[in-house]
PDB file of C-alpha atoms in Angstrom:
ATOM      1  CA  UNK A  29     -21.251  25.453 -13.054  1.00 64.00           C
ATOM      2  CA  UNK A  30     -18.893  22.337 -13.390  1.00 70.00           C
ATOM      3  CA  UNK A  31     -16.110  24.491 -11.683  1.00 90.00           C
ATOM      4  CA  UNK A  32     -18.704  25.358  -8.871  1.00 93.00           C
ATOM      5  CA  UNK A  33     -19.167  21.265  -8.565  1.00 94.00           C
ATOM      6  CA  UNK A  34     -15.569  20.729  -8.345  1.00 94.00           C
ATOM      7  CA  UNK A  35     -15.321  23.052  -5.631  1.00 95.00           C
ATOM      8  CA  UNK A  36     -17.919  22.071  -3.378  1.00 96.00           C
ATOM      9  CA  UNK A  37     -16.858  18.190  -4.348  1.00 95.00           C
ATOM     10  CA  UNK A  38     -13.299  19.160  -2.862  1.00 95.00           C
ATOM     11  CA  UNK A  39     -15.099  20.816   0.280  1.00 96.00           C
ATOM     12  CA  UNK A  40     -16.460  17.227   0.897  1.00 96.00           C
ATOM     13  CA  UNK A  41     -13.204  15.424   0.415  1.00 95.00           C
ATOM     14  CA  UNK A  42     -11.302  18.029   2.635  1.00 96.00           C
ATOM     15  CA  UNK A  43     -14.130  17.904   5.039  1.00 97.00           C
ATOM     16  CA  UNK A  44     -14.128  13.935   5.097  1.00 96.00           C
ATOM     17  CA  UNK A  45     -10.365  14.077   5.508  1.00 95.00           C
ATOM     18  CA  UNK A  46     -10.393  16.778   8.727  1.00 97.00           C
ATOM     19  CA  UNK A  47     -13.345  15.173  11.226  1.00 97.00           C
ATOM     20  CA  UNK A  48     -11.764  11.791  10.766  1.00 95.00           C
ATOM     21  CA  UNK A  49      -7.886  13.553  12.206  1.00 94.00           C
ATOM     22  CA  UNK A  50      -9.077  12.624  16.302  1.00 95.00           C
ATOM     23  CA  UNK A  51     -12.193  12.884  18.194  1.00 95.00           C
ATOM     24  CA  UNK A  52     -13.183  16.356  18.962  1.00 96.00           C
ATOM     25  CA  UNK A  53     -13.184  16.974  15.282  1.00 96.00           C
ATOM     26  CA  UNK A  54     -15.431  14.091  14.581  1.00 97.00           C
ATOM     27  CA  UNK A  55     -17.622  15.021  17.874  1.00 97.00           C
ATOM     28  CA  UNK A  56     -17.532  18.360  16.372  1.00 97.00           C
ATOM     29  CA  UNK A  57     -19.100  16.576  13.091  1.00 98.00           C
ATOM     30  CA  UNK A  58     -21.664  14.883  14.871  1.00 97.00           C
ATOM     31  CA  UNK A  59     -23.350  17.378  16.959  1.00 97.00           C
ATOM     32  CA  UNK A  60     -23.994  19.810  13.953  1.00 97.00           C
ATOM     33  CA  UNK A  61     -24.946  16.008  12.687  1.00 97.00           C
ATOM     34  CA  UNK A  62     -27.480  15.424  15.297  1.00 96.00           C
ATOM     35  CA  UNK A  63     -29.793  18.491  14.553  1.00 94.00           C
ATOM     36  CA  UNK A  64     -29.853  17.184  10.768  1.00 94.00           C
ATOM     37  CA  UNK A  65     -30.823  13.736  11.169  1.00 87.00           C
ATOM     38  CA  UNK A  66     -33.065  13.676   8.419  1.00 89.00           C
ATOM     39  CA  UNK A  67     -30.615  14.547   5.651  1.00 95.00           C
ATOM     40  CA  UNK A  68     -27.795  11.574   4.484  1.00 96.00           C
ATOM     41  CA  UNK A  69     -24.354  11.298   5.544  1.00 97.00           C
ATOM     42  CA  UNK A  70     -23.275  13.470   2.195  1.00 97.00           C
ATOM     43  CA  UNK A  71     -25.519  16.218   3.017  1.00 98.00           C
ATOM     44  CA  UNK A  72     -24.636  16.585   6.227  1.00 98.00           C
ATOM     45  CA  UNK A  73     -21.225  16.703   5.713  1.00 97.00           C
ATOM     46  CA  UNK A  74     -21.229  19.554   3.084  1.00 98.00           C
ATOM     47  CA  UNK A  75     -23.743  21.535   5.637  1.00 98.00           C
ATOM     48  CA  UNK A  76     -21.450  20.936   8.678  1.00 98.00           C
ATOM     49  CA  UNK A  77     -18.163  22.146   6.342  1.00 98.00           C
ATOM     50  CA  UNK A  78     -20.611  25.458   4.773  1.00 98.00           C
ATOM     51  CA  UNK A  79     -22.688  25.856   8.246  1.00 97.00           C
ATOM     52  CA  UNK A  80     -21.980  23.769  11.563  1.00 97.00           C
ATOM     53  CA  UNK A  81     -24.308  25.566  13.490  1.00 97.00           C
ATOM     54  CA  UNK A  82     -27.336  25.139  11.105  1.00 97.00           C
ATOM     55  CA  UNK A  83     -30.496  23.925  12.629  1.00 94.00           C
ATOM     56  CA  UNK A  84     -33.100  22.950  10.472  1.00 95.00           C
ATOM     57  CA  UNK A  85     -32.300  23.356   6.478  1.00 96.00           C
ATOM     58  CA  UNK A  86     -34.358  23.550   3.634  1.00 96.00           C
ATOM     59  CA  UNK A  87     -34.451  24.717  -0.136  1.00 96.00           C
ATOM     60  CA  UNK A  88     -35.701  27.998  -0.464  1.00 95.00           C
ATOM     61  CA  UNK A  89     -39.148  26.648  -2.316  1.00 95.00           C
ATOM     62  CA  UNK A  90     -40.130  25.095   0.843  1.00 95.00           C
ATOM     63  CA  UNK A  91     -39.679  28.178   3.199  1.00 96.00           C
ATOM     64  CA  UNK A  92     -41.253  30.588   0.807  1.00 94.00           C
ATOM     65  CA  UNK A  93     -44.416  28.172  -0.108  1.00 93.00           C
ATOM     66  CA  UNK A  94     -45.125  26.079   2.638  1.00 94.00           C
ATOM     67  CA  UNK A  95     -43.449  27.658   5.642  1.00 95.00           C
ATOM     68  CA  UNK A  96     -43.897  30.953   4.390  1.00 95.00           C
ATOM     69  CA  UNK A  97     -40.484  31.929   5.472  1.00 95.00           C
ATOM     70  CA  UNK A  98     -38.512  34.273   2.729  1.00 95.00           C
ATOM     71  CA  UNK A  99     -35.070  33.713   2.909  1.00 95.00           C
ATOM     72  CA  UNK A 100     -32.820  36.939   4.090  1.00 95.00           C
ATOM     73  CA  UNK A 101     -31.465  39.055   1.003  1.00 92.00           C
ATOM     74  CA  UNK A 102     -27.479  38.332   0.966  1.00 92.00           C
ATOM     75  CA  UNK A 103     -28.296  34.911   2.819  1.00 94.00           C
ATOM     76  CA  UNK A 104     -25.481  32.437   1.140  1.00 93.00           C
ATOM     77  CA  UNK A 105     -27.125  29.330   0.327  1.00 96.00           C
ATOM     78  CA  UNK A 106     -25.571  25.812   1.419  1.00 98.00           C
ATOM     79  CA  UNK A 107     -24.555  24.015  -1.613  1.00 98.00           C
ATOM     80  CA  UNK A 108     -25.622  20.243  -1.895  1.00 98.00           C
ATOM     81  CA  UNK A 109     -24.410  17.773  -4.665  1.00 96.00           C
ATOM     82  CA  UNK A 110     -27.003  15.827  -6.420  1.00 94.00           C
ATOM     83  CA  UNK A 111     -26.659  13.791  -9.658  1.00 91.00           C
ATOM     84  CA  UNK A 112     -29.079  13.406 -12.907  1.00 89.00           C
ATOM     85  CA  UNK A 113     -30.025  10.118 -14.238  1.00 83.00           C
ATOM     86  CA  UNK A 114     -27.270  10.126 -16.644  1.00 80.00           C
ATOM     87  CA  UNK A 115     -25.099  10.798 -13.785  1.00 81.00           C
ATOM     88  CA  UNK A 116     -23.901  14.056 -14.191  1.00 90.00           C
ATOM     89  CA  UNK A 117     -23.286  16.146 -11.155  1.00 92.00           C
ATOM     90  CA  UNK A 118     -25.204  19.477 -10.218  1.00 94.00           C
ATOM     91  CA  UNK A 119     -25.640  21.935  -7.081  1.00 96.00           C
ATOM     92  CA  UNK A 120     -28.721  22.042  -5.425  1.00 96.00           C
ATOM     93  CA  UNK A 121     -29.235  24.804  -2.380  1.00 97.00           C
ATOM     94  CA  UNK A 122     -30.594  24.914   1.056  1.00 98.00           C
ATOM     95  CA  UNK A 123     -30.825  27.706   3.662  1.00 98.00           C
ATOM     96  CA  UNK A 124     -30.638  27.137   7.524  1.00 97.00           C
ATOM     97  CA  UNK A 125     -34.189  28.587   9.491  1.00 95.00           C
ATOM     98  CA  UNK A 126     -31.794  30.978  11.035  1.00 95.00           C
ATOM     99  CA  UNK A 127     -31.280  32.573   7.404  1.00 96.00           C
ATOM    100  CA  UNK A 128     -35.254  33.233   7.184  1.00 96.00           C
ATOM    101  CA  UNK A 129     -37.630  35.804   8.257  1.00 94.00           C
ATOM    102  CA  UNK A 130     -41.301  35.457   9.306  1.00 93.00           C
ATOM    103  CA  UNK A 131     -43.942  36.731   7.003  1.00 93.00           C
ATOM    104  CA  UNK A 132     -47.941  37.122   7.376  1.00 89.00           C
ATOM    105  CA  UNK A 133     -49.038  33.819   8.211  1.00 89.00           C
ATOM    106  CA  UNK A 134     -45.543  32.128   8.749  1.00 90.00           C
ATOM    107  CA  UNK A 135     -45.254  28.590  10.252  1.00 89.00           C
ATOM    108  CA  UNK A 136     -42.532  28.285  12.681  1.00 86.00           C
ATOM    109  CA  UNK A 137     -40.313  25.161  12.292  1.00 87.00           C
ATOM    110  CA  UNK A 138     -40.636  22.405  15.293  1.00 85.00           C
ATOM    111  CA  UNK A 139     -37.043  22.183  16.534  1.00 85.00           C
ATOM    112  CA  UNK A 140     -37.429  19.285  19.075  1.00 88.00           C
ATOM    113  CA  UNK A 141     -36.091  19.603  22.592  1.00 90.00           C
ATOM    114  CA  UNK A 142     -36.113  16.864  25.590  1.00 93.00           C
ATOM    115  CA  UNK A 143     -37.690  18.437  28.344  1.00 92.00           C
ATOM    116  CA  UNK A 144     -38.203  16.933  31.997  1.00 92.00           C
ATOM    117  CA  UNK A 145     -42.105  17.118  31.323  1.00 95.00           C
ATOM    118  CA  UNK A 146     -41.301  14.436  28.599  1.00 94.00           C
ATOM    119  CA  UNK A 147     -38.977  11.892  30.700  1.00 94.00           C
ATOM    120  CA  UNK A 148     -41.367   9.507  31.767  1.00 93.00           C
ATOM    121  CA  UNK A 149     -43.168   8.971  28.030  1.00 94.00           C
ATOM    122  CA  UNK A 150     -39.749   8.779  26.906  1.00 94.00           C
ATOM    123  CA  UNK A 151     -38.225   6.204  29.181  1.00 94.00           C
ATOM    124  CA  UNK A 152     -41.328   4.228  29.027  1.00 94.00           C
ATOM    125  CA  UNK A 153     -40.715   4.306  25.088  1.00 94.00           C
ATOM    126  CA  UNK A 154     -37.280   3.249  25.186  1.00 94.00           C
ATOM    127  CA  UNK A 155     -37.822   0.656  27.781  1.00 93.00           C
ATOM    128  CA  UNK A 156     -41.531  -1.081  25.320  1.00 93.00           C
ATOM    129  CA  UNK A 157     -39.283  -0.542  22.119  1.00 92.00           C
ATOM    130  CA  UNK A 158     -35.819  -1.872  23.793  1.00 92.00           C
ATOM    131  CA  UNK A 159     -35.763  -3.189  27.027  1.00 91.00           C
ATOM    132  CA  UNK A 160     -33.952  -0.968  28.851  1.00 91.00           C
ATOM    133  CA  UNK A 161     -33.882   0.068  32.553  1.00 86.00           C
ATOM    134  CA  UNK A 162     -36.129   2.606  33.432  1.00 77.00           C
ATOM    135  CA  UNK A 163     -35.157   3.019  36.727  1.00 81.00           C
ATOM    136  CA  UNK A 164     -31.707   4.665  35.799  1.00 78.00           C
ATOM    137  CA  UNK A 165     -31.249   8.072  33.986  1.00 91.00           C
ATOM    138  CA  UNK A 166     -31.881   9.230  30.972  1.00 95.00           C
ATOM    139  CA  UNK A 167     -28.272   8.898  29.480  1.00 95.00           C
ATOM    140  CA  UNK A 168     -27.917   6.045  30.529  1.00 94.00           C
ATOM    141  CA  UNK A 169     -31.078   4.342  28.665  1.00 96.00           C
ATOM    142  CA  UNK A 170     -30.098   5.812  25.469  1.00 96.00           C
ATOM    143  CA  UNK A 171     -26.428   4.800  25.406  1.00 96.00           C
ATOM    144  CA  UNK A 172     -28.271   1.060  26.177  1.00 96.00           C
ATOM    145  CA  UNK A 173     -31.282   1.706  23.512  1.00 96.00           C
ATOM    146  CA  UNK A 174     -28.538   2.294  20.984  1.00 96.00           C
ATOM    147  CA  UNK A 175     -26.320  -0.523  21.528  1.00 96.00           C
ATOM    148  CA  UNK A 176     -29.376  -2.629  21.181  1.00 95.00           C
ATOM    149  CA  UNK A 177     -30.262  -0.471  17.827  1.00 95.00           C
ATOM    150  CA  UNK A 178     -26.986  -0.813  16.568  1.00 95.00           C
ATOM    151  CA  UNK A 179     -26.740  -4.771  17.191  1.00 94.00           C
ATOM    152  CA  UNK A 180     -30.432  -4.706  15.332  1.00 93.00           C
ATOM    153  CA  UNK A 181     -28.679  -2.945  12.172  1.00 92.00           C
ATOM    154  CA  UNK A 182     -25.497  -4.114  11.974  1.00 92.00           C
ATOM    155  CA  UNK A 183     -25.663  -7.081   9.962  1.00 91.00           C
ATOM    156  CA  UNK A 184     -26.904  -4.911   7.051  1.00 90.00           C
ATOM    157  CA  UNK A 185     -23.842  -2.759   7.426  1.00 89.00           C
ATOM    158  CA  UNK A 186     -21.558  -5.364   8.216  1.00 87.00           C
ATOM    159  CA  UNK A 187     -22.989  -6.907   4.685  1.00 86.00           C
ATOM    160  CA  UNK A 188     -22.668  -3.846   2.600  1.00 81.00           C
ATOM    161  CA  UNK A 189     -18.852  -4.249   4.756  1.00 78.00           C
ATOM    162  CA  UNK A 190     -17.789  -7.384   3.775  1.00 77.00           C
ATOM    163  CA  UNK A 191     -18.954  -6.425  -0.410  1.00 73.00           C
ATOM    164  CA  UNK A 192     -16.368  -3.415  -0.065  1.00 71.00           C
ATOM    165  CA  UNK A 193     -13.713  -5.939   1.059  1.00 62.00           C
ATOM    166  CA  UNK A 194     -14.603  -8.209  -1.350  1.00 59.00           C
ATOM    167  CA  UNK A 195     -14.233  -5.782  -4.104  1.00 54.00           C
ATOM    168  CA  UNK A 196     -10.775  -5.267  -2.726  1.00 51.00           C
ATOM    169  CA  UNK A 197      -9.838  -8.904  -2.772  1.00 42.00           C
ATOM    170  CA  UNK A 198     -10.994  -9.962  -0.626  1.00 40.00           C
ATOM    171  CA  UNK A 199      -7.961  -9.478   2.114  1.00 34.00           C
ATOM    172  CA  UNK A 200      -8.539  -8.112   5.319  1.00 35.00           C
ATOM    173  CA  UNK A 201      -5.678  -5.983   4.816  1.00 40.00           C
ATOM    174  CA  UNK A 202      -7.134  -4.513   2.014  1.00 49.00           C
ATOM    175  CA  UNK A 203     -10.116  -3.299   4.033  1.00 49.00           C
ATOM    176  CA  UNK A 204     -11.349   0.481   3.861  1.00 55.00           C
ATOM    177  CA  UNK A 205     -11.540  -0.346   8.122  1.00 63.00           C
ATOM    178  CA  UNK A 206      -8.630  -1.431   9.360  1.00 60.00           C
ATOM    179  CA  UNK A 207      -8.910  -3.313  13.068  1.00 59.00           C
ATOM    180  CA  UNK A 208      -6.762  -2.609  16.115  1.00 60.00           C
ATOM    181  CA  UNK A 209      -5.528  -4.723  18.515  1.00 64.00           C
ATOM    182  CA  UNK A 210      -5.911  -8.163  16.318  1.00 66.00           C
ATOM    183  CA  UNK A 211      -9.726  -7.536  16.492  1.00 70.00           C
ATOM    184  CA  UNK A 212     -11.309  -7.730  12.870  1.00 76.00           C
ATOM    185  CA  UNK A 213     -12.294  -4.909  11.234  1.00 76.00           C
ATOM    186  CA  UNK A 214     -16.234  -5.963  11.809  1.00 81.00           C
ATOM    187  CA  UNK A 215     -15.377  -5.632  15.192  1.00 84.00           C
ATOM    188  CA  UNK A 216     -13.853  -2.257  15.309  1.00 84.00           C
ATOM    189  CA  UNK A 217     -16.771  -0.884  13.037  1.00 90.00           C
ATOM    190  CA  UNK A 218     -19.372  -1.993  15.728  1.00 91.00           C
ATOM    191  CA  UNK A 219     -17.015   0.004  18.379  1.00 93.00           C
ATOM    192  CA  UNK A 220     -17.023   3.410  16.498  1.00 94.00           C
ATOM    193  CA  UNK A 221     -20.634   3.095  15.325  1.00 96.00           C
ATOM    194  CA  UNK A 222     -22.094   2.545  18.548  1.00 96.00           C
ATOM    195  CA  UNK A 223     -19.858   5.081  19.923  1.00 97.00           C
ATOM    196  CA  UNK A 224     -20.618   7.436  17.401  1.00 97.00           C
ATOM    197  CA  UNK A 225     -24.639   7.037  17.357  1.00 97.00           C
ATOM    198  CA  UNK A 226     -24.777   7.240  21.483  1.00 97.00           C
ATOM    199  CA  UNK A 227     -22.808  10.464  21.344  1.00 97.00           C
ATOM    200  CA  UNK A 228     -24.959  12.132  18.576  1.00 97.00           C
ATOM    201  CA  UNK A 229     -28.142  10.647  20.290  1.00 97.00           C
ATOM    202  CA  UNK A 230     -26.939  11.544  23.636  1.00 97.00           C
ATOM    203  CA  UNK A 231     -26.354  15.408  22.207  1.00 96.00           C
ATOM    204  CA  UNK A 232     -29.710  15.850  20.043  1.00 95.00           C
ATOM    205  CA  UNK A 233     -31.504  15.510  23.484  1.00 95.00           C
ATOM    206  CA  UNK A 234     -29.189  18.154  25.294  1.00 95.00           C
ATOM    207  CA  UNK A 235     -26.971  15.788  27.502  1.00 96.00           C
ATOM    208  CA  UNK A 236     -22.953  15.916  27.620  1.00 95.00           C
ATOM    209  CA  UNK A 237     -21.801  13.253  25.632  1.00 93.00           C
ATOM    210  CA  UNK A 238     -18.047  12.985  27.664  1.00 92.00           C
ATOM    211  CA  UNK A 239     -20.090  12.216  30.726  1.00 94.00           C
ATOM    212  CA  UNK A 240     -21.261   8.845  29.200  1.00 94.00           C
ATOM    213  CA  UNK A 241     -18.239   8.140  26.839  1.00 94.00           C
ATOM    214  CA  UNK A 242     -14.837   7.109  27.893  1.00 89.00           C
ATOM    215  CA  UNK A 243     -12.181   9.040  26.589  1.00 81.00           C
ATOM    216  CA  UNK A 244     -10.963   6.721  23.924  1.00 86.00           C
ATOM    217  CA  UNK A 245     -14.436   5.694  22.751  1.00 90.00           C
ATOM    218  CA  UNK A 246     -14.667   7.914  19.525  1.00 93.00           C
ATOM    219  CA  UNK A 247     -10.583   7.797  19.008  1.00 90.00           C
ATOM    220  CA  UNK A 248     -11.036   4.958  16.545  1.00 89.00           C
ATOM    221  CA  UNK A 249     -12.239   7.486  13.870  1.00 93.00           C
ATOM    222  CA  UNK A 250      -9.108   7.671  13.037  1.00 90.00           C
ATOM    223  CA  UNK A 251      -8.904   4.457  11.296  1.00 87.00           C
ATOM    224  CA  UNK A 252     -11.508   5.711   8.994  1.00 89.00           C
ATOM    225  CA  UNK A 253      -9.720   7.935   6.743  1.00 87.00           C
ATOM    226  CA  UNK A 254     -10.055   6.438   3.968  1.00 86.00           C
ATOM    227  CA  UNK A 255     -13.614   7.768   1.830  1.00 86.00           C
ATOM    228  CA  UNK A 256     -14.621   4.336   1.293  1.00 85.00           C
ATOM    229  CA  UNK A 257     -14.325   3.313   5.568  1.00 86.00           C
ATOM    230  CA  UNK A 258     -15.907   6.969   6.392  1.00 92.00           C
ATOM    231  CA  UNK A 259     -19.250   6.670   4.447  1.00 92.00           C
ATOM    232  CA  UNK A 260     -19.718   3.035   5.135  1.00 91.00           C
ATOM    233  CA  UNK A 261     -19.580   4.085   8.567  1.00 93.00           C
ATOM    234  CA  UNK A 262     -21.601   7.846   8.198  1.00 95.00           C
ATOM    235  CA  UNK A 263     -24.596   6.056   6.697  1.00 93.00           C
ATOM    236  CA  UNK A 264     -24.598   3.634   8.758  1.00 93.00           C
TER     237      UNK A 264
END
């Protein structure tokens, strides 16, 4: 077992290290990211490296007893890392819906999709919760809800930010996000968050996420490389 947690511990760490080499490999991250939006940044990461194009995940307990869903025979479950209270490392599994088959009185999973039917609801939501324009499309309220999400959140991440840095010394050159262009490294986290959420936003509803982004928007992933700079910035 503790060789099996090495292992899938150096999937993550390779993983990190590869969608953080240019865009399209982080783009690639975030659209398996935006169909798992309800697991954390280290979850989805070790799904995306085991399974990009995995749906909707769950342990096998839940298919079998509440969706009443047996998993496939030869399936290969997704390994997850969890720790103990004494902080000791274990494996924990899921399987994607795509791995299950229906039996007598099955429940069939709810995989969201943005339909026309639902545009109006939608754009009235976004423009009650933040103020947008619901005259213009539909991309082009959520890349505006988000920005006004992100500015919303920020200061928590920018806080949990500035701890890191201080834990370093301090020294803006000693930050795990290193700025471009003189512009602090607050700064340049705000860029490839808001970037990052509108694309994976902008995908989990079924729009093109190059039509809305310029080119270089996302090509500050780069500068997160380092662990620390990447999960600061995947759970925010």
């Amino acid at each position: 077992m503790v060789g099996k947690v090495q292992l899938v511990s150096g999937m993550a760490d390779w993983t990190a290290h590869s969608i953080t080499q240019d865009a399209d490999s982080w783009k690639q991250y975030l659209t398996t990211a935006s169909r798992l939006y309800k697991y954390n940044f280290d979850d989805q990461l070790l799904i995306y490296a085991q399974k990009p194009d995995a749906e909707a995940c769950a342990s096998m307990e839940l298919w079998n007893n509440t969706m009443h869903r047996w998993v496939k025979r030869g399936a290969k479950g997704i390994a997850l890392l969890r720790q103990r209270d004494g902080g000791r490392p274990y494996l924990t599994y899921v399987f994607d819906v795509a791995d299950t088959r229906p039996v007598r009185g099955a429940r069939e999973p709810r995989l969201w999709k943005m339909g026309e039917e639902y545009l109006p609801a939608v754009l009235e939501m976004l423009k009650g919760q933040y103020g947008t324009d619901n005259s213009g499309s539909l991309g082009k309220c959520l890349m505006e809800a988000v920005e006004h999400a992100v500015e919303k959140a920020l200061p928590e991440y920018l806080q949990d930010l500035a701890y890191d840095r201080g834990s370093r010394h301090g020294a803006v050159q000693d930050s795990p996000v290193r700025g471009k262009d003189g512009r602090s490294p607050e700064a340049y986290f705000r860029e490839v968050l808001c970037a990052s959420v509108q694309y994976t936003v902008l995908t989990r509803c079924g729009l093109d996420g190059e039509e809305y982004l310029e080119p270089d928007r996302l090509g500050g992933i780069r500068a997160f490389s380092d662990p620390a700079a990447l999960h600061h910035l995947g759970n925010a």
